[in-house]
């Protein structure tokens, strides 16, 4: 029975960020189909920020009308919305409408908003529900939360990417000095992946159904079925780690009720680090929180297409999928090899910033970045995105652990700083990408770059 509860807790946790992480790893296959093209990620970062209205409303209702919202009813609602939205996405992701004399992916954007609403709201509903279970099952829930980024990344790798080939096509007849001739041009054609985006979105719907079924089973299991042994979480495991290019939006490590209750239950555990910091140290910690979330959830995701697509679809596909896998891997590393040294976290933040700066520089040089035609350039940009994601994820997890041990209010301010950084990053990049057009897209076959 204990094994069954562990499996159900992990399956329930997978539903927390599955949909949004799935969208990000699928972008390399749909960015060439939807009319926004390379600007598509910048739209998604803003849409996900708007979806934070969900947890805001839930929090306000708990404050203004305590007991009015039933926790189980809210979870049933958001998981059901998640299943329906994934199903609709599989059928309507290609549908466009004309807005402002230009076609836009209105169906994709609307469905993405509801998927983001589900995942953002899960941060303030799933964890309080899990707080009613013994601590060892909460550990399993966090493993499932990490799998919500890991599993879509693996499926995307299995899906493969439509490799590009350049085909000569004949244009309209033109009149030139030698007479009438045919104008030849190269056209980029993408080979189909191993399975279509529709199948991938159907897989996301199935996984959301699994999460919903797991929640129903957890609700129906009698309390006597739970093993009430006095197992407790180690401090490093009790901090929720973000998942997936995670959500470029609400971070689930921003001070959940579960974390505070777990802290109260584990008073008998030794304190592993001094939680008393000077004003300057706290200022540095919160600066790291703002900067890491600004870069990882707003600035860089908005231009990932521009930094990767000039190297080909394969580069974008691998950077998106492997970054999604690297995120939970970095969280696991933080769990088993924690380092609370502010100096170490600062150095790691500088390294992550260096990788992010390289990614941003390649986006600024688009469509002719460094080593564009070399396999070395492709390998460097993919590894740079993976290390950027992994380094910043480790920093976010360890800062969450440090602030959790300090106080409840410290975690609250951590969540606020996370949201501030994500919001500023996404709002800053949107006009730069879509209004001022500071980043240039190119064509794989027809863009001529100097050697």
Short mmCIF file of C-alpha atoms in Angstrom, two decimals:
data_model
loop_
_atom_site.label_atom_id
_atom_site.label_comp_id
_atom_site.label_asym_id
_atom_site.label_seq_id
_atom_site.Cartn_x
_atom_site.Cartn_y
_atom_site.Cartn_z
CA UNK A 1 0.00 0.00 0.00
CA UNK A 2 2.88 2.38 0.79
CA UNK A 3 4.34 1.75 -2.70
CA UNK A 4 0.95 2.52 -4.24
CA UNK A 5 0.74 5.84 -2.39
CA UNK A 6 4.28 6.72 -3.52
CA UNK A 7 3.32 6.04 -7.14
CA UNK A 8 0.15 8.09 -6.82
CA UNK A 9 2.01 11.01 -5.21
CA UNK A 10 4.60 11.01 -8.03
CA UNK A 11 1.90 10.83 -10.71
CA UNK A 12 0.01 13.66 -9.03
CA UNK A 13 3.19 15.77 -8.90
CA UNK A 14 3.85 15.26 -12.61
CA UNK A 15 0.70 17.20 -13.41
CA UNK A 16 2.07 20.35 -11.79
CA UNK A 17 4.16 21.69 -14.70
CA UNK A 18 3.73 19.02 -17.39
CA UNK A 19 1.74 21.16 -19.82
CA UNK A 20 3.94 24.27 -19.84
CA UNK A 21 7.17 22.26 -20.00
CA UNK A 22 5.68 20.27 -22.85
CA UNK A 23 4.90 23.45 -24.78
CA UNK A 24 8.47 24.70 -24.50
CA UNK A 25 10.10 21.48 -25.70
CA UNK A 26 7.65 21.28 -28.64
CA UNK A 27 8.37 24.82 -29.87
CA UNK A 28 11.16 23.75 -32.25
CA UNK A 29 8.60 21.77 -34.27
CA UNK A 30 5.83 24.38 -34.36
CA UNK A 31 7.81 27.61 -34.58
CA UNK A 32 8.17 27.16 -38.37
CA UNK A 33 4.43 26.56 -38.78
CA UNK A 34 2.74 29.32 -36.76
CA UNK A 35 2.74 32.85 -38.20
CA UNK A 36 4.67 34.42 -35.32
CA UNK A 37 7.71 32.42 -36.34
CA UNK A 38 10.80 33.09 -34.28
CA UNK A 39 8.90 35.63 -32.13
CA UNK A 40 6.66 32.89 -30.70
CA UNK A 41 8.62 32.30 -27.44
CA UNK A 42 8.41 36.00 -26.52
CA UNK A 43 4.61 35.79 -26.72
CA UNK A 44 4.58 32.70 -24.51
CA UNK A 45 6.63 34.33 -21.75
CA UNK A 46 4.10 37.16 -21.47
CA UNK A 47 1.08 34.83 -21.64
CA UNK A 48 2.47 32.70 -18.82
CA UNK A 49 2.98 35.83 -16.72
CA UNK A 50 -0.67 36.79 -17.28
CA UNK A 51 -1.70 33.32 -16.10
CA UNK A 52 -0.37 34.15 -12.63
CA UNK A 53 -3.76 35.75 -12.03
CA UNK A 54 -4.84 32.21 -11.05
CA UNK A 55 -2.69 31.79 -7.93
CA UNK A 56 -3.25 35.46 -7.10
CA UNK A 57 -7.03 34.95 -7.01
CA UNK A 58 -6.72 31.76 -4.98
CA UNK A 59 -4.46 33.49 -2.46
CA UNK A 60 -6.79 36.49 -2.19
CA UNK A 61 -9.80 34.23 -1.65
CA UNK A 62 -7.99 32.40 1.16
CA UNK A 63 -7.16 35.74 2.76
CA UNK A 64 -10.50 37.49 2.27
CA UNK A 65 -12.88 34.53 2.53
CA UNK A 66 -11.16 31.81 4.60
CA UNK A 67 -12.74 28.43 4.06
CA UNK A 68 -14.82 29.57 1.07
CA UNK A 69 -12.69 27.79 -1.52
CA UNK A 70 -12.57 24.03 -1.12
CA UNK A 71 -9.05 22.85 -1.88
CA UNK A 72 -10.12 19.57 -3.48
CA UNK A 73 -12.68 21.31 -5.71
CA UNK A 74 -10.05 23.74 -7.00
CA UNK A 75 -7.64 20.89 -7.81
CA UNK A 76 -10.38 18.93 -9.58
CA UNK A 77 -11.20 22.05 -11.62
CA UNK A 78 -7.68 22.94 -12.69
CA UNK A 79 -6.70 19.36 -13.59
CA UNK A 80 -9.88 18.97 -15.64
CA UNK A 81 -9.13 22.25 -17.40
CA UNK A 82 -5.61 20.97 -18.06
CA UNK A 83 -6.89 17.78 -19.69
CA UNK A 84 -9.41 19.63 -21.86
CA UNK A 85 -6.89 22.30 -22.87
CA UNK A 86 -4.34 19.67 -23.98
CA UNK A 87 -7.01 17.90 -26.04
CA UNK A 88 -8.06 21.18 -27.66
CA UNK A 89 -4.42 22.01 -28.34
CA UNK A 90 -3.98 18.78 -30.29
CA UNK A 91 -6.85 19.75 -32.61
CA UNK A 92 -6.60 23.54 -32.87
CA UNK A 93 -2.96 24.56 -32.39
CA UNK A 94 -2.64 25.42 -36.10
CA UNK A 95 -5.78 27.59 -36.25
CA UNK A 96 -5.07 31.27 -36.95
CA UNK A 97 -7.16 34.40 -37.24
CA UNK A 98 -6.41 37.83 -38.66
CA UNK A 99 -5.72 40.43 -35.98
CA UNK A 100 -4.48 43.86 -36.98
CA UNK A 101 -4.25 42.84 -40.65
CA UNK A 102 -1.89 40.01 -39.84
CA UNK A 103 -2.51 36.35 -39.02
CA UNK A 104 -1.95 35.33 -35.41
CA UNK A 105 -2.11 32.05 -33.51
CA UNK A 106 -5.09 33.09 -31.40
CA UNK A 107 -6.24 29.53 -30.66
CA UNK A 108 -2.74 28.50 -29.58
CA UNK A 109 -2.39 31.57 -27.36
CA UNK A 110 -5.78 31.17 -25.67
CA UNK A 111 -5.21 27.48 -24.97
CA UNK A 112 -1.68 28.24 -23.74
CA UNK A 113 -3.13 30.76 -21.28
CA UNK A 114 -5.40 28.12 -19.75
CA UNK A 115 -2.58 25.57 -19.59
CA UNK A 116 -0.40 28.16 -17.86
CA UNK A 117 -3.29 28.99 -15.53
CA UNK A 118 -3.44 25.33 -14.52
CA UNK A 119 0.28 25.01 -13.88
CA UNK A 120 0.68 28.32 -12.07
CA UNK A 121 -2.31 27.63 -9.81
CA UNK A 122 -0.96 24.18 -8.98
CA UNK A 123 1.77 25.87 -6.93
CA UNK A 124 -0.73 27.15 -4.37
CA UNK A 125 -3.08 24.15 -4.37
CA UNK A 126 -1.11 20.91 -4.85
CA UNK A 127 1.38 21.49 -2.04
CA UNK A 128 -1.20 22.34 0.65
CA UNK A 129 -3.08 19.16 -0.27
CA UNK A 130 0.11 17.09 0.03
CA UNK A 131 0.78 18.57 3.48
CA UNK A 132 -1.94 16.26 4.83
CA UNK A 133 0.19 13.21 3.97
CA UNK A 134 3.28 11.93 5.80
CA UNK A 135 6.51 13.67 4.86
CA UNK A 136 7.98 10.75 2.91
CA UNK A 137 5.12 10.98 0.40
CA UNK A 138 5.79 14.68 -0.03
CA UNK A 139 9.35 13.78 -1.04
CA UNK A 140 7.88 11.53 -3.72
CA UNK A 141 5.62 14.38 -4.83
CA UNK A 142 8.69 16.56 -5.44
CA UNK A 143 10.23 13.76 -7.50
CA UNK A 144 7.07 13.71 -9.60
CA UNK A 145 7.25 17.49 -9.92
CA UNK A 146 10.76 17.11 -11.31
CA UNK A 147 9.55 14.46 -13.75
CA UNK A 148 7.06 16.99 -15.14
CA UNK A 149 10.03 18.56 -16.89
CA UNK A 150 12.07 15.41 -17.40
CA UNK A 151 9.43 13.27 -19.13
CA UNK A 152 8.39 15.79 -21.85
CA UNK A 153 12.08 16.36 -22.60
CA UNK A 154 12.69 12.65 -23.14
CA UNK A 155 9.56 12.31 -25.28
CA UNK A 156 10.66 15.29 -27.37
CA UNK A 157 14.06 13.66 -27.91
CA UNK A 158 12.31 10.47 -29.04
CA UNK A 159 10.08 12.54 -31.32
CA UNK A 160 13.10 13.88 -33.15
CA UNK A 161 13.13 17.04 -35.18
CA UNK A 162 12.26 17.72 -38.78
CA UNK A 163 15.68 17.98 -40.42
CA UNK A 164 15.93 20.74 -43.01
CA UNK A 165 16.96 20.34 -46.62
CA UNK A 166 17.33 22.95 -49.35
CA UNK A 167 15.41 22.30 -52.56
CA UNK A 168 15.65 24.26 -55.81
CA UNK A 169 12.30 25.72 -56.82
CA UNK A 170 11.31 27.67 -59.92
CA UNK A 171 9.94 31.17 -59.44
CA UNK A 172 7.90 33.31 -61.84
CA UNK A 173 9.21 34.00 -65.27
CA UNK A 174 11.19 37.23 -65.35
CA UNK A 175 12.42 39.49 -68.11
CA UNK A 176 16.17 40.10 -68.09
CA UNK A 177 18.76 41.45 -70.50
CA UNK A 178 19.21 38.11 -72.25
CA UNK A 179 15.50 37.41 -72.67
CA UNK A 180 12.88 35.53 -70.73
CA UNK A 181 14.25 33.20 -68.12
CA UNK A 182 13.30 31.34 -65.00
CA UNK A 183 14.22 32.55 -61.56
CA UNK A 184 15.60 29.77 -59.35
CA UNK A 185 15.58 29.98 -55.60
CA UNK A 186 16.26 27.69 -52.68
CA UNK A 187 13.33 26.69 -50.46
CA UNK A 188 13.69 25.18 -47.00
CA UNK A 189 11.81 21.92 -46.59
CA UNK A 190 11.53 20.11 -43.26
CA UNK A 191 11.35 16.36 -43.06
CA UNK A 192 8.60 15.10 -40.75
CA UNK A 193 9.53 14.06 -37.17
CA UNK A 194 8.98 10.57 -35.83
CA UNK A 195 5.50 11.60 -34.69
CA UNK A 196 3.51 14.79 -35.10
CA UNK A 197 2.86 17.63 -32.63
CA UNK A 198 -0.74 16.40 -32.44
CA UNK A 199 0.49 13.10 -31.02
CA UNK A 200 2.75 14.94 -28.57
CA UNK A 201 -0.10 17.13 -27.31
CA UNK A 202 -2.28 14.03 -26.99
CA UNK A 203 0.48 12.53 -24.83
CA UNK A 204 0.34 15.64 -22.62
CA UNK A 205 -3.43 15.17 -22.31
CA UNK A 206 -2.91 11.55 -21.30
CA UNK A 207 -0.38 12.53 -18.65
CA UNK A 208 -2.77 15.14 -17.25
CA UNK A 209 -5.42 12.40 -17.07
CA UNK A 210 -2.95 10.25 -15.12
CA UNK A 211 -2.38 13.12 -12.69
CA UNK A 212 -6.13 13.65 -12.27
CA UNK A 213 -6.70 9.91 -11.70
CA UNK A 214 -3.88 9.88 -9.12
CA UNK A 215 -5.48 12.77 -7.24
CA UNK A 216 -8.87 11.04 -7.23
CA UNK A 217 -7.23 7.86 -5.88
CA UNK A 218 -5.37 9.79 -3.17
CA UNK A 219 -8.64 11.41 -2.11
CA UNK A 220 -10.49 8.10 -1.96
CA UNK A 221 -7.85 6.08 -0.13
CA UNK A 222 -8.85 5.69 3.53
CA UNK A 223 -6.57 7.43 5.98
CA UNK A 224 -5.70 4.13 7.63
CA UNK A 225 -4.01 3.12 4.38
CA UNK A 226 -1.28 5.70 4.82
CA UNK A 227 1.83 4.64 6.61
CA UNK A 228 2.06 7.16 9.44
CA UNK A 229 5.64 6.32 10.35
CA UNK A 230 7.60 9.27 11.65
CA UNK A 231 9.73 9.59 8.53
CA UNK A 232 10.76 13.14 7.85
CA UNK A 233 12.20 15.04 4.96
CA UNK A 234 15.82 16.02 4.92
CA UNK A 235 16.00 19.80 4.67
CA UNK A 236 17.24 19.75 1.11
CA UNK A 237 14.37 17.66 -0.13
CA UNK A 238 11.62 19.76 1.35
CA UNK A 239 12.16 22.77 -0.85
CA UNK A 240 10.18 22.66 -4.03
CA UNK A 241 12.34 23.04 -7.08
CA UNK A 242 11.19 24.75 -10.27
CA UNK A 243 10.74 22.57 -13.34
CA UNK A 244 11.06 23.31 -16.92
CA UNK A 245 12.35 26.20 -18.78
CA UNK A 246 10.32 25.66 -16.25
CA UNK A 247 7.57 27.99 -16.02
CA UNK A 248 8.71 31.36 -17.17
CA UNK A 249 6.34 32.67 -14.56
CA UNK A 250 5.40 31.59 -11.07
CA UNK A 251 8.12 29.70 -9.19
CA UNK A 252 6.86 26.93 -6.89
CA UNK A 253 9.72 27.53 -4.44
CA UNK A 254 8.33 30.84 -3.28
CA UNK A 255 7.12 29.88 0.16
CA UNK A 256 4.37 27.28 0.16
CA UNK A 257 2.35 26.42 3.30
CA UNK A 258 3.73 22.89 3.02
CA UNK A 259 7.28 24.05 3.49
CA UNK A 260 6.42 25.99 6.63
CA UNK A 261 4.45 23.09 8.10
CA UNK A 262 7.30 20.70 7.30
CA UNK A 263 9.70 23.03 9.06
CA UNK A 264 7.54 22.98 12.19
CA UNK A 265 7.37 19.19 12.11
CA UNK A 266 11.12 18.78 11.86
CA UNK A 267 12.34 20.82 14.82
CA UNK A 268 14.34 17.80 15.99
CA UNK A 269 16.61 17.89 12.95
CA UNK A 270 20.00 19.56 13.32
CA UNK A 271 20.43 22.97 11.79
CA UNK A 272 22.90 22.54 8.96
CA UNK A 273 23.73 26.18 8.42
CA UNK A 274 23.50 29.49 10.16
CA UNK A 275 20.35 31.27 9.01
CA UNK A 276 21.38 34.65 10.41
CA UNK A 277 22.51 36.93 7.60
CA UNK A 278 23.59 40.52 7.53
CA UNK A 279 21.62 43.12 5.59
CA UNK A 280 24.21 42.97 2.80
CA UNK A 281 24.04 39.18 2.60
CA UNK A 282 20.24 39.24 2.43
CA UNK A 283 20.44 41.93 -0.22
CA UNK A 284 22.80 39.73 -2.23
CA UNK A 285 20.50 36.72 -1.85
CA UNK A 286 17.44 38.59 -3.07
CA UNK A 287 19.43 40.16 -5.89
CA UNK A 288 20.33 36.62 -6.99
CA UNK A 289 16.66 35.60 -6.83
CA UNK A 290 15.56 38.54 -8.99
CA UNK A 291 18.38 38.20 -11.49
CA UNK A 292 18.22 34.42 -11.89
CA UNK A 293 14.45 34.47 -12.48
CA UNK A 294 14.67 37.50 -14.75
CA UNK A 295 17.23 35.79 -16.97
CA UNK A 296 15.91 32.21 -16.83
CA UNK A 297 12.19 32.99 -17.08
CA UNK A 298 12.05 36.17 -19.15
CA UNK A 299 15.14 37.45 -20.93
CA UNK A 300 16.66 34.31 -22.43
CA UNK A 301 13.56 32.20 -23.28
CA UNK A 302 12.24 35.08 -25.40
CA UNK A 303 15.23 34.87 -27.76
CA UNK A 304 16.02 31.14 -27.71
CA UNK A 305 14.86 30.82 -31.30
CA UNK A 306 17.22 33.58 -32.43
CA UNK A 307 20.21 32.04 -30.65
CA UNK A 308 19.58 28.46 -31.83
CA UNK A 309 17.65 28.47 -35.13
CA UNK A 310 20.53 29.92 -37.22
CA UNK A 311 22.39 26.69 -36.42
CA UNK A 312 19.43 24.66 -37.67
CA UNK A 313 16.34 23.01 -36.29
CA UNK A 314 18.44 20.32 -34.63
CA UNK A 315 20.22 22.88 -32.44
CA UNK A 316 16.93 24.39 -31.27
CA UNK A 317 15.39 20.98 -30.69
CA UNK A 318 18.32 19.71 -28.62
CA UNK A 319 18.70 22.92 -26.61
CA UNK A 320 14.99 22.94 -25.68
CA UNK A 321 14.73 19.23 -24.87
CA UNK A 322 18.05 18.85 -23.06
CA UNK A 323 17.49 22.04 -21.04
CA UNK A 324 14.17 20.61 -19.90
CA UNK A 325 15.99 17.45 -18.83
CA UNK A 326 18.87 19.38 -17.23
CA UNK A 327 16.50 21.30 -14.96
CA UNK A 328 15.30 18.37 -12.79
CA UNK A 329 18.78 16.82 -12.97
CA UNK A 330 20.20 20.01 -11.43
CA UNK A 331 17.50 19.86 -8.74
CA UNK A 332 18.51 16.29 -7.88
CA UNK A 333 22.17 17.34 -7.70
CA UNK A 334 21.15 20.14 -5.32
CA UNK A 335 19.28 17.64 -3.15
CA UNK A 336 22.17 15.21 -2.74
CA UNK A 337 25.11 17.65 -3.01
CA UNK A 338 23.89 20.86 -1.39
CA UNK A 339 26.21 23.84 -0.97
CA UNK A 340 24.84 26.81 0.95
CA UNK A 341 27.92 28.97 0.61
CA UNK A 342 26.91 32.38 -0.72
CA UNK A 343 30.32 32.67 -2.38
CA UNK A 344 29.77 29.40 -4.22
CA UNK A 345 26.25 30.39 -5.27
CA UNK A 346 27.55 33.76 -6.43
CA UNK A 347 30.27 32.13 -8.54
CA UNK A 348 27.72 29.70 -9.99
CA UNK A 349 25.44 32.64 -10.74
CA UNK A 350 28.31 34.35 -12.59
CA UNK A 351 28.97 31.17 -14.61
CA UNK A 352 25.28 30.89 -15.46
CA UNK A 353 25.29 34.56 -16.49
CA UNK A 354 28.31 33.91 -18.73
CA UNK A 355 26.50 31.09 -20.52
CA UNK A 356 23.38 33.24 -20.77
CA UNK A 357 25.42 36.13 -22.16
CA UNK A 358 26.81 33.87 -24.87
CA UNK A 359 23.28 32.76 -25.75
CA UNK A 360 22.10 36.38 -25.87
CA UNK A 361 25.10 37.41 -27.98
CA UNK A 362 24.36 34.68 -30.53
CA UNK A 363 20.74 35.86 -30.63
CA UNK A 364 21.91 39.43 -31.27
CA UNK A 365 24.16 38.19 -34.11
CA UNK A 366 21.27 36.27 -35.71
CA UNK A 367 20.98 35.21 -38.48
CA UNK A 368 24.77 34.95 -38.68
CA UNK A 369 26.13 33.90 -35.26
CA UNK A 370 29.62 32.59 -34.60
CA UNK A 371 30.56 29.22 -36.11
CA UNK A 372 27.17 29.01 -37.79
CA UNK A 373 28.17 26.41 -40.37
CA UNK A 374 30.29 24.33 -38.03
CA UNK A 375 29.22 21.35 -35.92
CA UNK A 376 31.34 22.92 -33.18
CA UNK A 377 29.06 25.97 -33.16
CA UNK A 378 26.00 23.76 -32.87
CA UNK A 379 27.52 21.80 -29.98
CA UNK A 380 28.57 24.98 -28.15
CA UNK A 381 25.15 26.65 -28.34
CA UNK A 382 23.37 23.49 -27.13
CA UNK A 383 25.79 22.99 -24.23
CA UNK A 384 25.60 26.68 -23.36
CA UNK A 385 21.82 26.46 -22.98
CA UNK A 386 22.06 23.26 -20.92
CA UNK A 387 24.69 24.69 -18.54
CA UNK A 388 22.83 27.99 -18.29
CA UNK A 389 19.66 26.19 -17.24
CA UNK A 390 21.40 23.79 -14.87
CA UNK A 391 23.48 26.45 -13.10
CA UNK A 392 20.56 28.79 -12.48
CA UNK A 393 18.30 25.94 -11.38
CA UNK A 394 20.84 24.87 -8.74
CA UNK A 395 21.08 28.45 -7.48
CA UNK A 396 17.28 28.77 -7.22
CA UNK A 397 16.93 25.52 -5.30
CA UNK A 398 19.66 26.32 -2.78
CA UNK A 399 18.37 29.85 -2.20
CA UNK A 400 14.94 28.37 -1.49
CA UNK A 401 16.50 26.02 1.06
CA UNK A 402 18.46 28.85 2.72
CA UNK A 403 15.46 31.18 3.00
CA UNK A 404 13.16 28.40 4.19
CA UNK A 405 15.43 27.85 7.16
CA UNK A 406 15.49 31.55 7.91
CA UNK A 407 11.80 32.40 8.31
CA UNK A 408 8.35 32.24 6.81
CA UNK A 409 8.48 35.88 5.71
CA UNK A 410 11.83 35.27 3.98
CA UNK A 411 10.15 32.67 1.77
CA UNK A 412 7.26 35.01 1.05
CA UNK A 413 9.69 37.70 -0.10
CA UNK A 414 11.54 35.06 -2.13
CA UNK A 415 8.34 34.30 -4.01
CA UNK A 416 7.72 38.00 -4.57
CA UNK A 417 11.27 38.52 -5.83
CA UNK A 418 10.92 35.53 -8.16
CA UNK A 419 7.73 36.95 -9.63
CA UNK A 420 9.24 40.41 -9.96
CA UNK A 421 12.26 39.11 -11.84
CA UNK A 422 10.19 36.92 -14.18
CA UNK A 423 7.76 39.74 -14.89
CA UNK A 424 10.44 42.35 -15.58
CA UNK A 425 12.35 39.97 -17.84
CA UNK A 426 9.39 38.98 -20.01
CA UNK A 427 7.91 42.50 -20.22
CA UNK A 428 11.32 43.94 -21.13
CA UNK A 429 11.97 41.49 -23.96
CA UNK A 430 8.53 41.54 -25.57
CA UNK A 431 8.78 45.04 -27.14
CA UNK A 432 12.44 44.53 -28.03
CA UNK A 433 11.57 41.38 -29.97
CA UNK A 434 8.15 42.22 -31.42
CA UNK A 435 8.01 46.04 -31.67
CA UNK A 436 11.56 47.28 -32.18
CA UNK A 437 12.69 44.11 -34.02
CA UNK A 438 16.18 44.16 -32.51
CA UNK A 439 16.62 40.46 -33.29
CA UNK A 440 16.66 39.30 -36.90
CA UNK A 441 15.40 35.98 -38.19
CA UNK A 442 16.85 34.26 -41.20
CA UNK A 443 16.24 31.49 -43.67
CA UNK A 444 18.23 28.33 -43.32
CA UNK A 445 18.83 28.03 -47.06
CA UNK A 446 18.86 31.60 -48.36
CA UNK A 447 20.67 33.58 -45.66
CA UNK A 448 24.19 34.37 -46.81
CA UNK A 449 26.65 34.83 -43.98
CA UNK A 450 30.34 35.78 -44.25
CA UNK A 451 32.77 32.98 -43.62
#
